[in-house]
PDB file of C-alpha atoms in Angstrom:
ATOM      1  CA  MET O   1    -115.694  62.923  37.294  1.00 36.00           C
ATOM      2  CA  SER O   2    -116.074  66.679  37.713  1.00 40.00           C
ATOM      3  CA  VAL O   3    -117.647  68.575  34.840  1.00 43.00           C
ATOM      4  CA  PHE O   4    -114.942  71.238  35.212  1.00 42.00           C
ATOM      5  CA  ASN O   5    -111.924  68.958  34.920  1.00 44.00           C
ATOM      6  CA  THR O   6    -111.464  66.229  32.342  1.00 43.00           C
ATOM      7  CA  SER O   7    -108.540  64.035  31.564  1.00 44.00           C
ATOM      8  CA  GLU O   8    -109.629  62.404  28.304  1.00 48.00           C
ATOM      9  CA  GLY O   9    -110.178  64.060  24.938  1.00 55.00           C
ATOM     10  CA  GLU O  10    -110.412  67.709  24.042  1.00 70.00           C
ATOM     11  CA  ILE O  11    -113.049  69.786  25.793  1.00 77.00           C
ATOM     12  CA  SER O  12    -115.992  71.232  23.855  1.00 82.00           C
ATOM     13  CA  THR O  13    -117.310  73.695  26.447  1.00 89.00           C
ATOM     14  CA  PHE O  14    -115.822  76.305  28.754  1.00 92.00           C
ATOM     15  CA  PHE O  15    -117.556  77.251  31.986  1.00 92.00           C
ATOM     16  CA  LEU O  16    -117.694  80.819  33.250  1.00 91.00           C
ATOM     17  CA  ILE O  17    -118.379  81.810  36.841  1.00 86.00           C
ATOM     18  CA  GLY O  18    -120.565  84.372  38.524  1.00 83.00           C
ATOM     19  CA  ILE O  19    -119.770  85.376  42.093  1.00 82.00           C
ATOM     20  CA  PRO O  20    -118.349  82.346  43.965  1.00 80.00           C
ATOM     21  CA  GLY O  21    -120.245  81.414  47.096  1.00 76.00           C
ATOM     22  CA  VAL O  22    -123.369  83.413  46.344  1.00 76.00           C
ATOM     23  CA  GLU O  23    -124.751  81.399  43.417  1.00 77.00           C
ATOM     24  CA  HIS O  24    -128.106  81.203  45.225  1.00 79.00           C
ATOM     25  CA  ALA O  25    -128.391  85.007  45.047  1.00 79.00           C
ATOM     26  CA  HIS O  26    -127.392  85.415  41.386  1.00 82.00           C
ATOM     27  CA  ILE O  27    -130.942  86.320  40.396  1.00 85.00           C
ATOM     28  CA  TRP O  28    -130.796  89.292  42.791  1.00 87.00           C
ATOM     29  CA  VAL O  29    -127.325  90.269  41.607  1.00 84.00           C
ATOM     30  CA  SER O  30    -128.699  90.325  38.054  1.00 86.00           C
ATOM     31  CA  VAL O  31    -131.014  93.233  38.928  1.00 89.00           C
ATOM     32  CA  PRO O  32    -128.304  95.903  39.482  1.00 89.00           C
ATOM     33  CA  ILE O  33    -126.224  94.408  36.635  1.00 88.00           C
ATOM     34  CA  CYS O  34    -129.154  94.704  34.205  1.00 90.00           C
ATOM     35  CA  PHE O  35    -129.794  98.233  35.446  1.00 91.00           C
ATOM     36  CA  MET O  36    -126.148  99.210  34.954  1.00 91.00           C
ATOM     37  CA  TYR O  37    -126.058  97.752  31.449  1.00 92.00           C
ATOM     38  CA  LEU O  38    -129.287  99.530  30.539  1.00 92.00           C
ATOM     39  CA  LEU O  39    -127.975 102.883  31.795  1.00 92.00           C
ATOM     40  CA  ALA O  40    -124.610 102.360  30.078  1.00 93.00           C
ATOM     41  CA  ILE O  41    -126.168 101.552  26.697  1.00 93.00           C
ATOM     42  CA  LEU O  42    -128.726 104.361  26.992  1.00 93.00           C
ATOM     43  CA  GLY O  43    -126.097 106.894  28.118  1.00 91.00           C
ATOM     44  CA  ASN O  44    -123.597 106.118  25.366  1.00 94.00           C
ATOM     45  CA  CYS O  45    -126.308 106.004  22.682  1.00 93.00           C
ATOM     46  CA  THR O  46    -127.483 109.431  23.913  1.00 90.00           C
ATOM     47  CA  ILE O  47    -123.946 110.841  23.634  1.00 91.00           C
ATOM     48  CA  LEU O  48    -123.596 109.435  20.099  1.00 92.00           C
ATOM     49  CA  PHE O  49    -127.026 110.742  19.091  1.00 90.00           C
ATOM     50  CA  PHE O  50    -126.365 114.301  20.257  1.00 89.00           C
ATOM     51  CA  ILE O  51    -122.903 114.468  18.706  1.00 89.00           C
ATOM     52  CA  LYS O  52    -124.266 113.190  15.374  1.00 89.00           C
ATOM     53  CA  THR O  53    -127.335 115.416  15.212  1.00 88.00           C
ATOM     54  CA  GLU O  54    -126.169 118.670  16.836  1.00 86.00           C
ATOM     55  CA  THR O  55    -123.886 120.765  14.619  1.00 85.00           C
ATOM     56  CA  SER O  56    -122.669 122.712  17.679  1.00 83.00           C
ATOM     57  CA  LEU O  57    -120.944 119.506  18.823  1.00 85.00           C
ATOM     58  CA  HIS O  58    -119.110 118.935  15.547  1.00 85.00           C
ATOM     59  CA  GLU O  59    -115.731 119.716  17.082  1.00 86.00           C
ATOM     60  CA  PRO O  60    -112.597 117.563  17.577  1.00 88.00           C
ATOM     61  CA  MET O  61    -113.197 117.105  21.312  1.00 87.00           C
ATOM     62  CA  TYR O  62    -116.700 115.734  20.727  1.00 89.00           C
ATOM     63  CA  TYR O  63    -115.579 113.538  17.835  1.00 90.00           C
ATOM     64  CA  PHE O  64    -113.126 111.870  20.204  1.00 91.00           C
ATOM     65  CA  LEU O  65    -115.847 111.671  22.858  1.00 91.00           C
ATOM     66  CA  SER O  66    -118.113 109.904  20.353  1.00 92.00           C
ATOM     67  CA  LEU O  67    -115.372 107.339  19.733  1.00 93.00           C
ATOM     68  CA  LEU O  68    -115.045 106.842  23.504  1.00 93.00           C
ATOM     69  CA  ALA O  69    -118.821 106.301  23.720  1.00 94.00           C
ATOM     70  CA  PHE O  70    -118.634 103.838  20.799  1.00 94.00           C
ATOM     71  CA  SER O  71    -115.869 101.883  22.591  1.00 94.00           C
ATOM     72  CA  ASP O  72    -117.888 101.800  25.816  1.00 94.00           C
ATOM     73  CA  LEU O  73    -120.959 100.663  23.911  1.00 94.00           C
ATOM     74  CA  GLY O  74    -118.913  97.885  22.314  1.00 93.00           C
ATOM     75  CA  LEU O  75    -117.592  96.757  25.710  1.00 92.00           C
ATOM     76  CA  SER O  76    -121.119  96.625  27.130  1.00 92.00           C
ATOM     77  CA  ILE O  77    -122.613  94.699  24.224  1.00 92.00           C
ATOM     78  CA  SER O  78    -119.645  92.291  24.066  1.00 92.00           C
ATOM     79  CA  SER O  79    -119.926  91.255  27.710  1.00 89.00           C
ATOM     80  CA  LEU O  80    -123.704  91.564  28.137  1.00 87.00           C
ATOM     81  CA  PRO O  81    -124.799  88.122  26.801  1.00 85.00           C
ATOM     82  CA  THR O  82    -122.631  85.917  29.034  1.00 89.00           C
ATOM     83  CA  MET O  83    -123.049  87.968  32.201  1.00 89.00           C
ATOM     84  CA  LEU O  84    -126.840  88.034  31.922  1.00 87.00           C
ATOM     85  CA  ARG O  85    -126.964  84.310  31.085  1.00 89.00           C
ATOM     86  CA  ILE O  86    -124.923  83.545  34.206  1.00 89.00           C
ATOM     87  CA  PHE O  87    -126.790  85.773  36.644  1.00 88.00           C
ATOM     88  CA  LEU O  88    -130.295  85.373  35.233  1.00 87.00           C
ATOM     89  CA  PHE O  89    -130.375  81.735  34.117  1.00 85.00           C
ATOM     90  CA  ASN O  90    -127.291  80.200  35.765  1.00 85.00           C
ATOM     91  CA  ALA O  91    -126.161  79.170  32.257  1.00 87.00           C
ATOM     92  CA  THR O  92    -122.386  79.145  32.579  1.00 88.00           C
ATOM     93  CA  GLY O  93    -121.396  77.096  29.531  1.00 91.00           C
ATOM     94  CA  ILE O  94    -119.919  78.702  26.420  1.00 92.00           C
ATOM     95  CA  SER O  95    -118.424  77.091  23.306  1.00 92.00           C
ATOM     96  CA  PRO O  96    -114.731  77.724  22.577  1.00 91.00           C
ATOM     97  CA  ASP O  97    -115.509  79.586  19.324  1.00 92.00           C
ATOM     98  CA  ALA O  98    -118.013  81.878  21.064  1.00 93.00           C
ATOM     99  CA  CYS O  99    -115.500  82.419  23.868  1.00 93.00           C
ATOM    100  CA  PHE O 100    -112.711  83.325  21.413  1.00 94.00           C
ATOM    101  CA  ALA O 101    -115.043  85.725  19.598  1.00 94.00           C
ATOM    102  CA  GLN O 102    -116.052  87.412  22.844  1.00 94.00           C
ATOM    103  CA  GLU O 103    -112.474  87.888  24.025  1.00 93.00           C
ATOM    104  CA  PHE O 104    -111.590  89.366  20.609  1.00 94.00           C
ATOM    105  CA  PHE O 105    -114.287  92.042  20.897  1.00 94.00           C
ATOM    106  CA  ILE O 106    -113.617  92.764  24.584  1.00 93.00           C
ATOM    107  CA  HIS O 107    -109.873  93.163  24.032  1.00 93.00           C
ATOM    108  CA  GLY O 108    -110.477  95.089  20.802  1.00 93.00           C
ATOM    109  CA  PHE O 109    -112.805  97.652  22.346  1.00 94.00           C
ATOM    110  CA  SER O 110    -110.549  97.900  25.423  1.00 93.00           C
ATOM    111  CA  ALA O 111    -107.555  98.655  23.188  1.00 93.00           C
ATOM    112  CA  MET O 112    -109.645 101.207  21.312  1.00 93.00           C
ATOM    113  CA  GLU O 113    -110.724 102.917  24.532  1.00 93.00           C
ATOM    114  CA  SER O 114    -107.129 103.051  25.741  1.00 93.00           C
ATOM    115  CA  SER O 115    -106.062 104.660  22.455  1.00 93.00           C
ATOM    116  CA  VAL O 116    -108.950 107.144  22.548  1.00 93.00           C
ATOM    117  CA  LEU O 117    -108.036 108.232  26.078  1.00 94.00           C
ATOM    118  CA  PHE O 118    -104.477 108.851  24.869  1.00 94.00           C
ATOM    119  CA  VAL O 119    -105.677 110.883  21.854  1.00 93.00           C
ATOM    120  CA  MET O 120    -108.003 112.894  24.109  1.00 93.00           C
ATOM    121  CA  SER O 121    -105.050 113.786  26.342  1.00 93.00           C
ATOM    122  CA  ILE O 122    -103.218 115.126  23.267  1.00 93.00           C
ATOM    123  CA  ASP O 123    -106.376 117.043  22.339  1.00 92.00           C
ATOM    124  CA  HIS O 124    -106.392 118.689  25.777  1.00 91.00           C
ATOM    125  CA  LEU O 125    -102.674 119.463  25.531  1.00 91.00           C
ATOM    126  CA  ILE O 126    -103.077 121.200  22.158  1.00 91.00           C
ATOM    127  CA  ALA O 127    -106.139 123.135  23.375  1.00 89.00           C
ATOM    128  CA  ILE O 128    -104.225 124.419  26.422  1.00 89.00           C
ATOM    129  CA  TYR O 129    -100.797 124.917  24.819  1.00 87.00           C
ATOM    130  CA  SER O 130    -101.990 126.588  21.609  1.00 87.00           C
ATOM    131  CA  PRO O 131    -105.675 127.547  21.878  1.00 85.00           C
ATOM    132  CA  LEU O 132    -105.533 130.013  18.969  1.00 85.00           C
ATOM    133  CA  ARG O 133    -104.208 127.373  16.576  1.00 88.00           C
ATOM    134  CA  TYR O 134    -106.351 124.528  17.948  1.00 88.00           C
ATOM    135  CA  THR O 135    -108.877 124.441  15.095  1.00 85.00           C
ATOM    136  CA  SER O 136    -106.181 124.763  12.435  1.00 88.00           C
ATOM    137  CA  ILE O 137    -104.144 121.903  13.951  1.00 89.00           C
ATOM    138  CA  LEU O 138    -107.054 119.512  14.585  1.00 88.00           C
ATOM    139  CA  THR O 139    -109.031 119.900  11.364  1.00 87.00           C
ATOM    140  CA  SER O 140    -111.909 117.530  10.546  1.00 84.00           C
ATOM    141  CA  VAL O 141    -109.723 115.685   8.038  1.00 88.00           C
ATOM    142  CA  ARG O 142    -106.930 115.173  10.575  1.00 89.00           C
ATOM    143  CA  VAL O 143    -109.377 114.051  13.235  1.00 89.00           C
ATOM    144  CA  PHE O 144    -110.848 111.507  10.804  1.00 88.00           C
ATOM    145  CA  LYS O 145    -107.362 110.206   9.952  1.00 90.00           C
ATOM    146  CA  ILE O 146    -106.422 109.956  13.647  1.00 90.00           C
ATOM    147  CA  VAL O 147    -109.625 108.060  14.439  1.00 88.00           C
ATOM    148  CA  LEU O 148    -109.103 105.716  11.481  1.00 90.00           C
ATOM    149  CA  VAL O 149    -105.455 105.017  12.360  1.00 91.00           C
ATOM    150  CA  PHE O 150    -106.193 104.207  16.010  1.00 88.00           C
ATOM    151  CA  ALA O 151    -109.252 102.100  15.127  1.00 88.00           C
ATOM    152  CA  ILE O 152    -107.182 100.029  12.685  1.00 91.00           C
ATOM    153  CA  LYS O 153    -104.337  99.805  15.215  1.00 91.00           C
ATOM    154  CA  SER O 154    -106.715  98.450  17.885  1.00 90.00           C
ATOM    155  CA  LEU O 155    -108.203  95.931  15.457  1.00 90.00           C
ATOM    156  CA  LEU O 156    -104.840  94.680  14.195  1.00 92.00           C
ATOM    157  CA  LEU O 157    -103.427  94.488  17.724  1.00 92.00           C
ATOM    158  CA  VAL O 158    -106.011  91.956  18.927  1.00 93.00           C
ATOM    159  CA  PHE O 159    -106.681  90.268  15.571  1.00 94.00           C
ATOM    160  CA  PRO O 160    -104.261  87.359  16.273  1.00 94.00           C
ATOM    161  CA  PHE O 161    -105.880  86.495  19.646  1.00 94.00           C
ATOM    162  CA  PRO O 162    -108.591  84.069  18.398  1.00 93.00           C
ATOM    163  CA  PHE O 163    -106.148  82.335  16.051  1.00 93.00           C
ATOM    164  CA  ILE O 164    -103.379  81.780  18.599  1.00 93.00           C
ATOM    165  CA  LEU O 165    -106.006  80.451  21.026  1.00 93.00           C
ATOM    166  CA  LYS O 166    -107.516  78.223  18.355  1.00 91.00           C
ATOM    167  CA  ARG O 167    -104.183  76.404  17.894  1.00 90.00           C
ATOM    168  CA  LEU O 168    -104.085  75.407  21.586  1.00 90.00           C
ATOM    169  CA  LYS O 169    -105.423  72.131  22.955  1.00 89.00           C
ATOM    170  CA  PHE O 170    -107.740  72.203  25.983  1.00 87.00           C
ATOM    171  CA  CYS O 171    -107.993  68.755  27.511  1.00 83.00           C
ATOM    172  CA  ARG O 172    -107.916  68.978  31.323  1.00 78.00           C
ATOM    173  CA  LYS O 173    -109.490  72.170  32.685  1.00 82.00           C
ATOM    174  CA  ASN O 174    -112.351  74.232  31.326  1.00 87.00           C
ATOM    175  CA  LEU O 175    -113.398  76.433  34.256  1.00 89.00           C
ATOM    176  CA  LEU O 176    -112.629  80.110  33.626  1.00 89.00           C
ATOM    177  CA  SER O 177    -112.244  82.590  36.460  1.00 84.00           C
ATOM    178  CA  HIS O 178    -114.458  85.433  35.218  1.00 85.00           C
ATOM    179  CA  SER O 179    -117.977  86.055  33.944  1.00 88.00           C
ATOM    180  CA  TYR O 180    -116.650  86.613  30.425  1.00 90.00           C
ATOM    181  CA  CYS O 181    -113.761  85.394  28.272  1.00 91.00           C
ATOM    182  CA  LEU O 182    -110.324  87.017  28.373  1.00 88.00           C
ATOM    183  CA  HIS O 183    -107.256  85.881  26.465  1.00 89.00           C
ATOM    184  CA  GLN O 184    -105.035  85.560  29.537  1.00 85.00           C
ATOM    185  CA  ASP O 185    -107.731  83.590  31.340  1.00 87.00           C
ATOM    186  CA  VAL O 186    -108.391  81.129  28.501  1.00 91.00           C
ATOM    187  CA  MET O 187    -104.744  80.444  27.608  1.00 90.00           C
ATOM    188  CA  LYS O 188    -103.988  79.286  31.176  1.00 88.00           C
ATOM    189  CA  LEU O 189    -106.329  76.318  30.663  1.00 89.00           C
ATOM    190  CA  ALA O 190    -104.361  74.963  27.695  1.00 89.00           C
ATOM    191  CA  CYS O 191    -102.606  71.629  27.987  1.00 87.00           C
ATOM    192  CA  SER O 192    -100.345  72.445  25.020  1.00 86.00           C
ATOM    193  CA  ASP O 193     -97.503  74.951  24.701  1.00 86.00           C
ATOM    194  CA  ASN O 194     -98.895  78.482  25.174  1.00 89.00           C
ATOM    195  CA  ARG O 195     -95.657  80.478  25.100  1.00 91.00           C
ATOM    196  CA  VAL O 196     -96.732  82.364  21.963  1.00 92.00           C
ATOM    197  CA  ASN O 197     -99.940  83.424  23.745  1.00 92.00           C
ATOM    198  CA  VAL O 198     -98.019  84.532  26.839  1.00 90.00           C
ATOM    199  CA  ILE O 199     -95.548  86.625  24.816  1.00 92.00           C
ATOM    200  CA  TYR O 200     -98.159  88.207  22.572  1.00 92.00           C
ATOM    201  CA  GLY O 201    -100.529  88.853  25.471  1.00 89.00           C
ATOM    202  CA  LEU O 202     -97.697  90.621  27.298  1.00 89.00           C
ATOM    203  CA  LEU O 203     -97.018  92.711  24.177  1.00 91.00           C
ATOM    204  CA  VAL O 204    -100.657  93.833  24.013  1.00 89.00           C
ATOM    205  CA  ALA O 205    -100.678  94.640  27.754  1.00 87.00           C
ATOM    206  CA  LEU O 206     -97.485  96.692  27.376  1.00 89.00           C
ATOM    207  CA  THR O 207     -99.070  98.587  24.471  1.00 89.00           C
ATOM    208  CA  ASP O 208    -102.012  99.542  26.684  1.00 86.00           C
ATOM    209  CA  MET O 209     -99.615 100.582  29.443  1.00 89.00           C
ATOM    210  CA  LEU O 210     -97.691 102.650  26.880  1.00 92.00           C
ATOM    211  CA  ASP O 211    -100.918 104.588  26.261  1.00 92.00           C
ATOM    212  CA  LEU O 212    -101.123 105.265  30.004  1.00 93.00           C
ATOM    213  CA  VAL O 213     -97.492 106.430  30.077  1.00 94.00           C
ATOM    214  CA  CYS O 214     -98.158 108.792  27.142  1.00 94.00           C
ATOM    215  CA  ILE O 215    -101.265 110.125  28.900  1.00 94.00           C
ATOM    216  CA  SER O 216     -99.175 110.784  32.025  1.00 94.00           C
ATOM    217  CA  VAL O 217     -96.511 112.598  29.989  1.00 95.00           C
ATOM    218  CA  SER O 218     -99.214 114.725  28.328  1.00 93.00           C
ATOM    219  CA  TYR O 219    -100.500 115.770  31.734  1.00 92.00           C
ATOM    220  CA  LEU O 220     -96.994 116.604  32.923  1.00 93.00           C
ATOM    221  CA  PHE O 221     -96.794 119.089  30.039  1.00 92.00           C
ATOM    222  CA  ILE O 222    -100.288 120.376  30.868  1.00 90.00           C
ATOM    223  CA  LEU O 223     -99.289 120.797  34.524  1.00 88.00           C
ATOM    224  CA  LYS O 224     -96.158 122.705  33.478  1.00 88.00           C
ATOM    225  CA  ILE O 225     -98.300 125.068  31.390  1.00 86.00           C
ATOM    226  CA  VAL O 226    -100.833 125.498  34.210  1.00 84.00           C
ATOM    227  CA  LEU O 227     -98.124 126.324  36.754  1.00 82.00           C
ATOM    228  CA  GLY O 228     -96.941 129.063  34.418  1.00 80.00           C
ATOM    229  CA  ILE O 229    -100.341 130.789  34.563  1.00 76.00           C
ATOM    230  CA  ALA O 230    -100.156 133.745  36.918  1.00 65.00           C
ATOM    231  CA  SER O 231    -103.747 133.919  38.159  1.00 74.00           C
ATOM    232  CA  HIS O 232    -105.228 131.281  40.460  1.00 75.00           C
ATOM    233  CA  LYS O 233    -108.575 131.624  38.682  1.00 77.00           C
ATOM    234  CA  GLY O 234    -106.924 130.883  35.355  1.00 73.00           C
ATOM    235  CA  CYS O 235    -105.238 127.751  36.750  1.00 79.00           C
ATOM    236  CA  VAL O 236    -108.528 126.440  38.122  1.00 79.00           C
ATOM    237  CA  LYS O 237    -110.321 127.160  34.850  1.00 78.00           C
ATOM    238  CA  VAL O 238    -107.736 125.266  32.792  1.00 77.00           C
ATOM    239  CA  LEU O 239    -107.626 122.296  35.167  1.00 79.00           C
ATOM    240  CA  ASN O 240    -111.416 122.171  35.226  1.00 80.00           C
ATOM    241  CA  THR O 241    -111.419 121.413  31.495  1.00 81.00           C
ATOM    242  CA  CYS O 242    -109.383 118.260  32.194  1.00 86.00           C
ATOM    243  CA  ILE O 243    -111.444 116.809  35.053  1.00 88.00           C
ATOM    244  CA  SER O 244    -113.749 114.747  32.828  1.00 87.00           C
ATOM    245  CA  HIS O 245    -110.853 113.173  30.974  1.00 90.00           C
ATOM    246  CA  ILE O 246    -108.843 112.492  34.137  1.00 91.00           C
ATOM    247  CA  SER O 247    -111.935 110.822  35.637  1.00 90.00           C
ATOM    248  CA  ALA O 248    -112.339 108.655  32.516  1.00 91.00           C
ATOM    249  CA  VAL O 249    -108.669 107.628  32.669  1.00 93.00           C
ATOM    250  CA  LEU O 250    -108.939 106.663  36.349  1.00 92.00           C
ATOM    251  CA  ILE O 251    -112.231 104.822  35.843  1.00 91.00           C
ATOM    252  CA  PHE O 252    -110.700 102.783  33.004  1.00 92.00           C
ATOM    253  CA  TYR O 253    -107.181 102.065  34.270  1.00 92.00           C
ATOM    254  CA  VAL O 254    -107.613 101.651  38.050  1.00 89.00           C
ATOM    255  CA  PRO O 255    -109.567  98.332  37.802  1.00 86.00           C
ATOM    256  CA  ILE O 256    -107.109  96.994  35.182  1.00 84.00           C
ATOM    257  CA  ILE O 257    -104.027  97.837  37.251  1.00 85.00           C
ATOM    258  CA  THR O 258    -105.654  96.610  40.476  1.00 84.00           C
ATOM    259  CA  LEU O 259    -106.585  93.293  38.869  1.00 78.00           C
ATOM    260  CA  ALA O 260    -103.071  92.877  37.433  1.00 76.00           C
ATOM    261  CA  ILE O 261    -101.508  93.546  40.854  1.00 79.00           C
ATOM    262  CA  ILE O 262    -103.857  91.062  42.531  1.00 76.00           C
ATOM    263  CA  HIS O 263    -103.084  88.344  39.961  1.00 69.00           C
ATOM    264  CA  ARG O 264     -99.344  88.950  40.298  1.00 69.00           C
ATOM    265  CA  PHE O 265     -98.803  89.673  44.000  1.00 70.00           C
ATOM    266  CA  ALA O 266    -101.965  88.629  45.875  1.00 66.00           C
ATOM    267  CA  LYS O 267    -102.835  85.216  44.505  1.00 67.00           C
ATOM    268  CA  SER O 268    -104.286  84.135  47.861  1.00 73.00           C
ATOM    269  CA  ILE O 269    -106.915  86.892  47.812  1.00 77.00           C
ATOM    270  CA  SER O 270    -110.565  85.834  47.727  1.00 77.00           C
ATOM    271  CA  PRO O 271    -111.864  84.849  44.256  1.00 78.00           C
ATOM    272  CA  VAL O 272    -114.918  87.008  44.994  1.00 81.00           C
ATOM    273  CA  VAL O 273    -112.711  90.119  45.085  1.00 81.00           C
ATOM    274  CA  ARG O 274    -111.080  89.201  41.781  1.00 81.00           C
ATOM    275  CA  VAL O 275    -114.437  88.604  40.101  1.00 83.00           C
ATOM    276  CA  ILE O 276    -115.936  91.865  41.385  1.00 83.00           C
ATOM    277  CA  ILE O 277    -112.919  93.903  40.207  1.00 84.00           C
ATOM    278  CA  ALA O 278    -112.971  92.148  36.819  1.00 83.00           C
ATOM    279  CA  ASP O 279    -116.697  92.851  36.423  1.00 85.00           C
ATOM    280  CA  THR O 280    -116.089  96.455  37.490  1.00 85.00           C
ATOM    281  CA  PHE O 281    -113.653  96.815  34.568  1.00 83.00           C
ATOM    282  CA  LEU O 282    -116.486  96.156  32.093  1.00 86.00           C
ATOM    283  CA  LEU O 283    -119.449  97.597  33.973  1.00 88.00           C
ATOM    284  CA  VAL O 284    -118.230 100.884  35.447  1.00 90.00           C
ATOM    285  CA  PRO O 285    -116.451 102.764  32.583  1.00 91.00           C
ATOM    286  CA  PRO O 286    -119.379 102.436  30.102  1.00 92.00           C
ATOM    287  CA  LEU O 287    -121.756 103.509  32.879  1.00 91.00           C
ATOM    288  CA  MET O 288    -119.754 106.390  34.361  1.00 90.00           C
ATOM    289  CA  ASN O 289    -118.205 108.037  31.281  1.00 90.00           C
ATOM    290  CA  PRO O 290    -121.515 109.376  29.873  1.00 89.00           C
ATOM    291  CA  ILE O 291    -122.481 110.616  33.334  1.00 88.00           C
ATOM    292  CA  VAL O 292    -119.135 112.358  33.919  1.00 88.00           C
ATOM    293  CA  TYR O 293    -119.094 114.028  30.494  1.00 86.00           C
ATOM    294  CA  SER O 294    -122.771 115.002  30.704  1.00 81.00           C
ATOM    295  CA  LEU O 295    -122.175 116.678  34.073  1.00 77.00           C
ATOM    296  CA  LYS O 296    -118.946 118.439  33.053  1.00 76.00           C
ATOM    297  CA  SER O 297    -119.817 119.407  29.459  1.00 77.00           C
ATOM    298  CA  GLN O 298    -122.175 122.369  29.548  1.00 76.00           C
ATOM    299  CA  GLN O 299    -123.170 121.923  25.900  1.00 80.00           C
ATOM    300  CA  ILE O 300    -124.196 118.278  26.342  1.00 81.00           C
ATOM    301  CA  ARG O 301    -125.873 119.028  29.671  1.00 79.00           C
ATOM    302  CA  ASN O 302    -127.898 121.867  28.144  1.00 79.00           C
ATOM    303  CA  LEU O 303    -128.974 119.698  25.211  1.00 79.00           C
ATOM    304  CA  ILE O 304    -130.145 116.912  27.539  1.00 77.00           C
ATOM    305  CA  LEU O 305    -132.051 119.381  29.736  1.00 78.00           C
ATOM    306  CA  MET O 306    -133.592 120.994  26.670  1.00 79.00           C
ATOM    307  CA  LYS O 307    -134.816 117.630  25.337  1.00 72.00           C
ATOM    308  CA  LEU O 308    -136.241 116.716  28.764  1.00 70.00           C
ATOM    309  CA  CYS O 309    -138.059 120.062  28.980  1.00 76.00           C
ATOM    310  CA  GLU O 310    -139.502 119.558  25.490  1.00 70.00           C
ATOM    311  CA  ARG O 311    -140.919 116.170  26.483  1.00 65.00           C
ATOM    312  CA  GLN O 312    -142.402 117.507  29.709  1.00 63.00           C
ATOM    313  CA  GLY O 313    -143.903 120.427  27.822  1.00 56.00           C
TER     314      GLY O 313
END
């Protein structure tokens, strides 16, 4: 009888997958994955360190950036153990409790990142619409309250996930379709009624999409303001301040939307493509966001260059 499909009793182990068809090359695939994780963790820790220690960065925009870096760091650390075990040691097994815990943290940090990207779009809108009142509107106290509210919202939103998965029975299939645990992936393996999971999972997905809709509306207002600026130089200058955030939004949402479209409309597509896109969702945003913001933020770039020059000196 196959280890991945059982017909008697309740299963005690789930099995994750690496890249189908290239299992023999997993050890080589682990090299760039390890490198990407290392850069992502180092980059986000650097962003957090500079924002904490440099008083010149104690501004609303950088507070929100620090929360984005924290979310990215959480995503990296949450997915790191299983992906490295798969690609380095070909250890694909994971206990249900560990799987439920991992999907809680992955979904939690994803929800937090989605919320942060929305708040950052509002931050940009206020800075462009009312630059003279920016500091009086986004005071340190208000920023702290906003951060606290959205952190609690993200936590409460995904808090039921482990419990509604725990109530399910898994007795036939235990092979997951990714290198890490996701709620929608795990619930499909249940041999008991999973309607509650389907409905609640859809609610959480719609909440994330609502963040994207709000971000889009914010940029429609920003675009309206920009089009009202007479000088071409002024338009370019204003839009340039938004490039980092727009890049972060695209880096985060494009893999999610692509994966959702593939699951819904292209079910016959190669499993390799699905796995690569799913891994991209967790690997690329934590890696690219520090790079994008370091390149586009002159203050952070100058601080990094200054530290590097001090070490060389």
